[in-house]
CSV table of C-alpha atoms in Angstrom, one decimal:
chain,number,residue,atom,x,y,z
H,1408,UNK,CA,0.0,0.0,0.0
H,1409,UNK,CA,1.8,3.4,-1.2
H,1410,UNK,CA,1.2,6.5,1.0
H,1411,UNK,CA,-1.7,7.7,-0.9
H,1412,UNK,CA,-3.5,5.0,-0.8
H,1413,UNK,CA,-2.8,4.7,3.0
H,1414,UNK,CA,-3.7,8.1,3.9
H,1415,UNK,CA,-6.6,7.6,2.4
H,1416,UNK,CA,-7.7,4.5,4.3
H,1417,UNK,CA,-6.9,6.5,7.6
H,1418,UNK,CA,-9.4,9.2,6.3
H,1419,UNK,CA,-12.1,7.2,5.4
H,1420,UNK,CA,-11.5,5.6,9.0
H,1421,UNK,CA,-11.9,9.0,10.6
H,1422,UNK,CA,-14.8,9.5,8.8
H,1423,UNK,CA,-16.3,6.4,9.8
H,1424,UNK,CA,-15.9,6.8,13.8
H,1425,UNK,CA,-17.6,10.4,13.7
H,1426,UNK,CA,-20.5,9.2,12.2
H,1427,UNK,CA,-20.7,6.1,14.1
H,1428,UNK,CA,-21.0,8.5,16.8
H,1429,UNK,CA,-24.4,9.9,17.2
H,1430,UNK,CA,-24.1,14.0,17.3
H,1431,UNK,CA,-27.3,15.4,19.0
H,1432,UNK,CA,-27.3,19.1,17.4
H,1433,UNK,CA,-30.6,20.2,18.9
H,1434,UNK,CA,-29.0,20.2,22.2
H,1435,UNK,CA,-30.8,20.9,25.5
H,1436,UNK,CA,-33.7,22.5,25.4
H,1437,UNK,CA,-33.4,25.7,27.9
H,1438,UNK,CA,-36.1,26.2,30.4
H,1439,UNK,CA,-37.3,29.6,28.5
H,1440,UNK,CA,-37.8,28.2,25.1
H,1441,UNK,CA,-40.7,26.1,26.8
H,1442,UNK,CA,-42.2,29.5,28.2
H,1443,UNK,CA,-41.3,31.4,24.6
H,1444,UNK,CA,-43.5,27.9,22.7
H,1445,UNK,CA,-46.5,28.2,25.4
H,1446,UNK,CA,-47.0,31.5,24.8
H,1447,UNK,CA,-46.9,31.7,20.6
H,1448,UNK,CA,-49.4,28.5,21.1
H,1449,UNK,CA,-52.0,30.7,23.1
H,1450,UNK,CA,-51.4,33.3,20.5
H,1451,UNK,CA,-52.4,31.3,17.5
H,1452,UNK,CA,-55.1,29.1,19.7
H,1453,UNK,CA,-56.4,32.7,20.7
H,1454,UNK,CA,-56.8,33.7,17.0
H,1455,UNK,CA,-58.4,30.8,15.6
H,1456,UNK,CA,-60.6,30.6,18.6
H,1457,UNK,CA,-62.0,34.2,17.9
H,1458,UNK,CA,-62.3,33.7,14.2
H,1459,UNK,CA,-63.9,30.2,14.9
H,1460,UNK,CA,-66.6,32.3,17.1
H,1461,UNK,CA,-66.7,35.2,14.9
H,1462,UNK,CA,-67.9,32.9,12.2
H,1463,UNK,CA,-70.4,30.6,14.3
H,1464,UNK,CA,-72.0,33.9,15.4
H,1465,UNK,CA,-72.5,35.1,11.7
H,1466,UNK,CA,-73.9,31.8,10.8
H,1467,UNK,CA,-76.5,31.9,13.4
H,1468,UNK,CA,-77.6,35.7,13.5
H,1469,UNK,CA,-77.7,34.7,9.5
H,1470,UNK,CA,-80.3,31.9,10.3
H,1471,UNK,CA,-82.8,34.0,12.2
H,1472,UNK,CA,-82.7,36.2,8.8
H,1473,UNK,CA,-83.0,33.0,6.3
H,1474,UNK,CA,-85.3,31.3,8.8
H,1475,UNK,CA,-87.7,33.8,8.6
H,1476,UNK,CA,-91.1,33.4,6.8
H,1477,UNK,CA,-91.0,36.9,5.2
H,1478,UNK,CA,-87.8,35.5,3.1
H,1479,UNK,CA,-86.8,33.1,0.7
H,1480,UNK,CA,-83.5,32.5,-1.3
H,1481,UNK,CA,-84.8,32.8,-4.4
H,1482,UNK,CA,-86.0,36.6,-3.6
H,1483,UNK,CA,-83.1,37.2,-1.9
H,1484,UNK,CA,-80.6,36.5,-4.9
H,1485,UNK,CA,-83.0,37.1,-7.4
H,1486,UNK,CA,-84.4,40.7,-7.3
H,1487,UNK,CA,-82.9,44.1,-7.2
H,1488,UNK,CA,-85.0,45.8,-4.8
H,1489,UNK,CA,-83.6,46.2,-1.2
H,1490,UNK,CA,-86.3,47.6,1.4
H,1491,UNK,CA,-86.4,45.8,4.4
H,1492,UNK,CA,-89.4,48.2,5.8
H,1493,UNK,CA,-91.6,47.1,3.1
H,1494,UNK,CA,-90.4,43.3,3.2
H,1495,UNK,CA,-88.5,43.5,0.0
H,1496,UNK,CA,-85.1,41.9,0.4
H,1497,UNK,CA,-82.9,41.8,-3.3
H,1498,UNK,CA,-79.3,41.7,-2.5
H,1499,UNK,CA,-78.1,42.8,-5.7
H,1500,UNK,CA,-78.2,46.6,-5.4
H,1501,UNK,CA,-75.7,46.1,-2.2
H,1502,UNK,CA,-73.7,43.9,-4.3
H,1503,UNK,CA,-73.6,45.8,-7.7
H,1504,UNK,CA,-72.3,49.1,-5.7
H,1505,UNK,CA,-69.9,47.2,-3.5
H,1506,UNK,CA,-68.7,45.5,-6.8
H,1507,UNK,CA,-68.7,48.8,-9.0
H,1508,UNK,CA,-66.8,50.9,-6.4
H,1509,UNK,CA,-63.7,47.8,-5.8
H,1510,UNK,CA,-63.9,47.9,-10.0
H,1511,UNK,CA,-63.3,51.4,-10.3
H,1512,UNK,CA,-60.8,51.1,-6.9
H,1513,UNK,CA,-58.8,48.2,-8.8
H,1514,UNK,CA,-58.5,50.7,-12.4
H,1515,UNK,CA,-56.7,53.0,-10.2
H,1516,UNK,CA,-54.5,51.2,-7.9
H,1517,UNK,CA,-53.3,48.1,-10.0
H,1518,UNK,CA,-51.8,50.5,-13.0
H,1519,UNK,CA,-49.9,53.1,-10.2
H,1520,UNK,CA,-49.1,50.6,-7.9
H,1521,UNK,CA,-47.5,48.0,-10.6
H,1522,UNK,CA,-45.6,51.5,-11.9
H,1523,UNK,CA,-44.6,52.5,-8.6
H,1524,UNK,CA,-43.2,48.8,-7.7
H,1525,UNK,CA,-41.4,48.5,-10.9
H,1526,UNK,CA,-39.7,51.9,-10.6
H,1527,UNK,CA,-38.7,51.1,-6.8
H,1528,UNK,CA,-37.0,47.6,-7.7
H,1529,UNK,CA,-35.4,48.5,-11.1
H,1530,UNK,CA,-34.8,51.9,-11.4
H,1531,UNK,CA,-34.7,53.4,-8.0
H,1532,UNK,CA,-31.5,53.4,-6.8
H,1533,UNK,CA,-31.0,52.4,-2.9
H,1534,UNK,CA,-31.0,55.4,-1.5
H,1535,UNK,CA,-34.3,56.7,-3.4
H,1536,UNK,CA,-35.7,53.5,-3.0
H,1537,UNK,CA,-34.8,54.4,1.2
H,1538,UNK,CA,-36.8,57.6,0.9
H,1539,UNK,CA,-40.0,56.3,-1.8
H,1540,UNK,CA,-40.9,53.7,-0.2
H,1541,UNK,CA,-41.5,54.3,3.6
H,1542,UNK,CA,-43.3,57.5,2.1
H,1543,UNK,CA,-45.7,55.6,0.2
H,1544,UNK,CA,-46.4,53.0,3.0
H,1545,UNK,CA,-47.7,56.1,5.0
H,1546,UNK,CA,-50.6,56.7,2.9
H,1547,UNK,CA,-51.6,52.8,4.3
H,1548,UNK,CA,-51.4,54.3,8.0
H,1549,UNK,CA,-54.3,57.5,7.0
H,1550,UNK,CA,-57.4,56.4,8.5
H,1551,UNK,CA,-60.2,55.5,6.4
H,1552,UNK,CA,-62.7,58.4,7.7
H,1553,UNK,CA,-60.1,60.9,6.5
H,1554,UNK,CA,-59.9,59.4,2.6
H,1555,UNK,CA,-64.0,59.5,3.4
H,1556,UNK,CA,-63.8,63.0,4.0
H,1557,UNK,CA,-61.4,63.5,1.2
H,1558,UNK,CA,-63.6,62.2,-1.5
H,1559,UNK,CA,-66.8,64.1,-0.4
H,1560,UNK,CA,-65.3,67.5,-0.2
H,1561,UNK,CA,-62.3,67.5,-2.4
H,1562,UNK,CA,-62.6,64.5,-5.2
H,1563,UNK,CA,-66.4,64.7,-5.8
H,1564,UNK,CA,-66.6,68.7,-5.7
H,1565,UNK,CA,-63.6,69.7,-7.4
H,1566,UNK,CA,-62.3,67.1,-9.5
H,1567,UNK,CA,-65.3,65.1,-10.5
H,1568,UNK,CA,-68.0,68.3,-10.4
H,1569,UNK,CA,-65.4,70.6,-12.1
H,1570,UNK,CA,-64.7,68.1,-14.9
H,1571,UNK,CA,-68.5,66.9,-15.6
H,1572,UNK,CA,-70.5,69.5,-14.2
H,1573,UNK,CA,-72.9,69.5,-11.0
H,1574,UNK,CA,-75.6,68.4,-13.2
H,1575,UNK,CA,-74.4,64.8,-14.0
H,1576,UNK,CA,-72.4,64.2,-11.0
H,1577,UNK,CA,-73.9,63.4,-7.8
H,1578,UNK,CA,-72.6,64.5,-4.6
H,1579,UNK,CA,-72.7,61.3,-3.0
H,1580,UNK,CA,-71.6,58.6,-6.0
H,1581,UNK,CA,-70.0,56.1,-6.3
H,1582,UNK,CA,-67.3,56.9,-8.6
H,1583,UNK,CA,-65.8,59.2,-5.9
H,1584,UNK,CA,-65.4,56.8,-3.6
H,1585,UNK,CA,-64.2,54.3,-5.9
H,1586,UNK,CA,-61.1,57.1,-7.0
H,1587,UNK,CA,-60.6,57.5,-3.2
H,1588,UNK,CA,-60.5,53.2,-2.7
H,1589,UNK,CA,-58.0,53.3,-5.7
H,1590,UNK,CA,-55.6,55.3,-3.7
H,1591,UNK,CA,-56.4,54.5,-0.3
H,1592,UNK,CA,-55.1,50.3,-1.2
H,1593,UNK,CA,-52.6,51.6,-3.5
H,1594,UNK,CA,-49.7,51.4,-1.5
H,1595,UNK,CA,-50.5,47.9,-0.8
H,1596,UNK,CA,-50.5,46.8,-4.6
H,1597,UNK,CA,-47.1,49.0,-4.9
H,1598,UNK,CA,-45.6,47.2,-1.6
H,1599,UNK,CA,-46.6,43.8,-2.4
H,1600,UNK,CA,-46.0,43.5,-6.1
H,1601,UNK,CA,-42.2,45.7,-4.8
H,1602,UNK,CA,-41.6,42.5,-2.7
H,1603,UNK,CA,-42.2,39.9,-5.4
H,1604,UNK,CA,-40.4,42.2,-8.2
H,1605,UNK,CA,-37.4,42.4,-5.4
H,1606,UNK,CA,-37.6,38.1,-5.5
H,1607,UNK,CA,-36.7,37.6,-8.9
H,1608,UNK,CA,-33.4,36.1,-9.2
H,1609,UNK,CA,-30.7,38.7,-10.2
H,1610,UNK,CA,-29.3,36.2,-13.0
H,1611,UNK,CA,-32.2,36.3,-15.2
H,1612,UNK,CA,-31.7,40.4,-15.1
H,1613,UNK,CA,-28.3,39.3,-16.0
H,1614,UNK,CA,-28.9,36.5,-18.7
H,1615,UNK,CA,-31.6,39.6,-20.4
H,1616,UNK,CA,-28.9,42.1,-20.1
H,1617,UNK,CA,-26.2,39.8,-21.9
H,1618,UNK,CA,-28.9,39.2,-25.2
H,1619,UNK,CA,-28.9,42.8,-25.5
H,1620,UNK,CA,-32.5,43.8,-23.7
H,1621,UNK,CA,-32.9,47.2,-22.5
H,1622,UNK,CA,-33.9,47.9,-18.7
H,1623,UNK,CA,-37.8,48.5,-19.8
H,1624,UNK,CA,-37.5,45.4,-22.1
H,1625,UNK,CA,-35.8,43.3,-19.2
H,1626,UNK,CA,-38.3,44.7,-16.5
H,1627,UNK,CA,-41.6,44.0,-18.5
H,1628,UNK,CA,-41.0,40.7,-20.3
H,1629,UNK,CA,-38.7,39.5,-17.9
H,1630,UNK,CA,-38.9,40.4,-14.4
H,1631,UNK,CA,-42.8,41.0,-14.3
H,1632,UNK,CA,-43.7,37.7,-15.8
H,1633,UNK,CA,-41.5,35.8,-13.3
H,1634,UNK,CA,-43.2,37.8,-10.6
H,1635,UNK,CA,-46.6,37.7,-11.7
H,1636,UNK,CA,-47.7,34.9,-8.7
H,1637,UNK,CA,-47.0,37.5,-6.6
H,1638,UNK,CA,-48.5,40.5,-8.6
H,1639,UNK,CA,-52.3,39.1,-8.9
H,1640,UNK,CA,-52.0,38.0,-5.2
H,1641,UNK,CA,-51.2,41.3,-4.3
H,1642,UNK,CA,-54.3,42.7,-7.0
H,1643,UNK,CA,-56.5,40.0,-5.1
H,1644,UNK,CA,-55.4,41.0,-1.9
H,1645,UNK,CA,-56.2,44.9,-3.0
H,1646,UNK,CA,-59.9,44.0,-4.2
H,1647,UNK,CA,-60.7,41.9,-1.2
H,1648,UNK,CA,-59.6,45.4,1.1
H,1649,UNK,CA,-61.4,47.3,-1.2
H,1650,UNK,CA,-64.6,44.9,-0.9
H,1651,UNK,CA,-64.9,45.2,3.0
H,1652,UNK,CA,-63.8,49.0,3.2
H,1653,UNK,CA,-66.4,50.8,5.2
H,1654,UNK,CA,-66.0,54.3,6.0
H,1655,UNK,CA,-65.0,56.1,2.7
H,1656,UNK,CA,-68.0,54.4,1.0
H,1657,UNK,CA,-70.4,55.2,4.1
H,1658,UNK,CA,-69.3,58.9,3.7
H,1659,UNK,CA,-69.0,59.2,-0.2
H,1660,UNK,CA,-71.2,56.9,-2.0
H,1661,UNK,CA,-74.2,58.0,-0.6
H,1662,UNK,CA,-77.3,56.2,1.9
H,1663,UNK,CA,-79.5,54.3,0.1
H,1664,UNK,CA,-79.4,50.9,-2.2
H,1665,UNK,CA,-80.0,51.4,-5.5
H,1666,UNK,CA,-80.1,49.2,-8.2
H,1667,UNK,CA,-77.3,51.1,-10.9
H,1668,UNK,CA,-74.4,51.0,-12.7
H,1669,UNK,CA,-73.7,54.4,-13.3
H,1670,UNK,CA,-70.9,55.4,-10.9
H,1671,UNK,CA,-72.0,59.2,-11.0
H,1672,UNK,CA,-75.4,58.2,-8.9
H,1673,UNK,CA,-75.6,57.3,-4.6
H,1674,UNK,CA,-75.7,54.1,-3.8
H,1675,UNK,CA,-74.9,52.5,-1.3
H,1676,UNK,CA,-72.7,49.7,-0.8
H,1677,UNK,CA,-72.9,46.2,1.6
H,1678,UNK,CA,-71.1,48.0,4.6
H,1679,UNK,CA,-71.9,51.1,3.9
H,1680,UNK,CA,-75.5,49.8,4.6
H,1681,UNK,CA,-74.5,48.1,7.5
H,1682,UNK,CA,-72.5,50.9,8.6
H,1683,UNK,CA,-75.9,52.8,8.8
H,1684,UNK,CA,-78.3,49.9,9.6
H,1685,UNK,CA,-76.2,49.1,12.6
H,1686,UNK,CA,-76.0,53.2,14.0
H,1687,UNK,CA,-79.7,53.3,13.7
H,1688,UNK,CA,-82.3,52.9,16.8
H,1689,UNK,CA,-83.6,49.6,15.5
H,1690,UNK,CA,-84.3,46.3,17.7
H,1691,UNK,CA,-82.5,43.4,18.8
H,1692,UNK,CA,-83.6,40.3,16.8
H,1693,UNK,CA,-86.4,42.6,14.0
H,1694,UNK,CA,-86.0,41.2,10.5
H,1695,UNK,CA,-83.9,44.4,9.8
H,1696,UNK,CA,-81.8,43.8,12.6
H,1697,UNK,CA,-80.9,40.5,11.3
H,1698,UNK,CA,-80.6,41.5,8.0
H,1699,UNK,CA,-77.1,42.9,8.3
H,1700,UNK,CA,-75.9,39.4,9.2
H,1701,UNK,CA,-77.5,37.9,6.2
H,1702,UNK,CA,-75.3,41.0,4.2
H,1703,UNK,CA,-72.4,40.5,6.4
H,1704,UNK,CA,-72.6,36.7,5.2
H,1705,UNK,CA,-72.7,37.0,1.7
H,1706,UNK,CA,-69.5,39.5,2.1
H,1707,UNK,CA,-67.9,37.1,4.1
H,1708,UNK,CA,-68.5,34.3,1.1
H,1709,UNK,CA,-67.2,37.4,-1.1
H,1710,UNK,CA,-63.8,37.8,0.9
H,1711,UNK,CA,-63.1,33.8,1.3
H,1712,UNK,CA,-63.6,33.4,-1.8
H,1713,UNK,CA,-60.8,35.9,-3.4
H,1714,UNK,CA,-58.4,34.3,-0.4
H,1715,UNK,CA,-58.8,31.3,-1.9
H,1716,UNK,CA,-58.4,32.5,-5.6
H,1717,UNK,CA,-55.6,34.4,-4.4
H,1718,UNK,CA,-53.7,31.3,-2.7
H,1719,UNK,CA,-54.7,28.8,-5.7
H,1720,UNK,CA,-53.1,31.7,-8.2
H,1721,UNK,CA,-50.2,31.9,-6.1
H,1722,UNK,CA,-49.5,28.5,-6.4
H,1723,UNK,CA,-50.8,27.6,-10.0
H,1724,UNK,CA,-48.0,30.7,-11.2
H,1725,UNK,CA,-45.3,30.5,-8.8
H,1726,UNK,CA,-41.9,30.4,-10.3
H,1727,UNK,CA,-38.9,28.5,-8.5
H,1728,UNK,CA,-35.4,29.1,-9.6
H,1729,UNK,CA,-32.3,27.6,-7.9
């Protein structure tokens, strides 16, 4: 056996009697680590016990509604004529307005936002991209009731008025408070679809660079197409905030349901009418009283059903590179 050969054996050897040896690398568990994993259990027991109850109450205060001899399902999705005094109860002007102002919310936020996010992750440079983006995260932090505010006296009297005249527009409508939406979930389109632009492996910027692609070639057939799980999750995400805002609709699309689809008119949307319904001076268990759950129910159907569209297009378009 030459020394190669020997030194070799000896190695292999070596190797053998360290794993033969069993190596616990967890080590001992320390006494605060069992305090730290109590406490983040009771957290996330905590949470789904509330949204377990939160439901279960929903489903019930949404029976006494459906239970009710003065309604049936077939009325209730098939007519357009909400007037729970009168014992009318059409859900589809609620849902038409709710769906109309999220449309028009959507037109404005996915175009900027997708802009703003490209320009942060491929043409900012660090230290703009410092400054941008906390700046446009703080229009996230406004409250609601100030955008609310916004739209009825600045949006509705001096852009949309101005523009189309008093006579067409509204003061309360719903294409104000659609504008105000737009830019209200804005900065979550711009922050999310930032994040998944930000993912995209720096070698495919690199391999687009070396054919001879420009930076707006590389950043729209390139970089966007590899991030577009991410960027209709974050569009999803958008309309399913837009869907359950409250208080810019309540202020700025106007009291009432009415059965439209032009955006210029009032109408009011699913919690914009329970918004109102719920302030009122009406009484515990009344068929209007229990109406708002029946609403509340179908928006809850509304909002599931975009988290699950937006986790099935996550995974149906996600992108892994090594």
């Amino acid at each position: 056996m030459n020394p190669m050969e020997q030194e070799v054996r000896v190695g292999i050897e070596r190797a053998a009697a360290v794993g033969g040896s069993a190596i616990n690398l967890r080590g001992k568990r320390r006494f605060g680590e069992h305090i730290i994993e109590t406490i983040v259990f009771i957290c996330g027991a905590l949470s789904i016990f509330t949204t377990t109850a939160i439901v279960i109450v929903l489903f019930q205060e949404a029976w006494m509604f459906f239970g009710s001899p003065e309604v049936n399902l077939t009325e209730f999705f098939g007519t357009t004529t909400w007037q729970p005094e009168t014992g009318r109860f059409g859900i589809w002007p609620l849902m038409t307005s709710t769906l109309l102002t999220s449309f028009i919310a959507l037109l404005v936020a996915v175009p900027l936002g997708l802009g703003a996010a490209i320009y942060l992750s491929e043409y900012a440079s660090p230290t703009a991209r410092g400054y941008l983006k906390p700046i446009l995260e703080v229009l996230a932090g406004v409250p609601t009731v100030v955008y609310g505010y916004f739209a009825l006296t600045f949006v509705t009297p001096v852009i949309l008025q101005g523009l189309l005249g008093k006579e067409r527009v509204e003061i309360y409508n719903m294409l104000s408070a659609g504008l105000t939406m737009g830019i209200m979930i804005l900065p979550l389109v711009a922050s999310m679809s930032e994040d998944a632009l930000s993912a995209v492996p720096r070698s495919l910027r690199e391999g687009s660079y070396g054919l001879g692609a420009t930076r707006l070639e590389t950043s729209v057939r390139v970089v966007v197409p590899a991030a577009l799980s991410g960027i209709l999750a974050a569009v999803i995400v958008a309309m399913s905030r837009a869907v359950g805002e409250t208080m810019i609709v309540a202020l700025a699309a106007g009291a009432g349901p009415r059965f439209t689809f032009n955006p210029l008119q009032a109408a009011e949307t699913m919690t914009g009418h329970i918004a109102r319904i719920s302030g009122g001076d009406i009484s515990y268990a009344s068929i209007q009283y229990t109406s708002i759950f029946a609403i509340a129910l179908v928006l809850f159907f509304m909002t599931l059903l975009l988290n699950l569209l937006s986790g099935w297009v996550v995974r149906r378009f996600r992108e892994v590179y090594e």
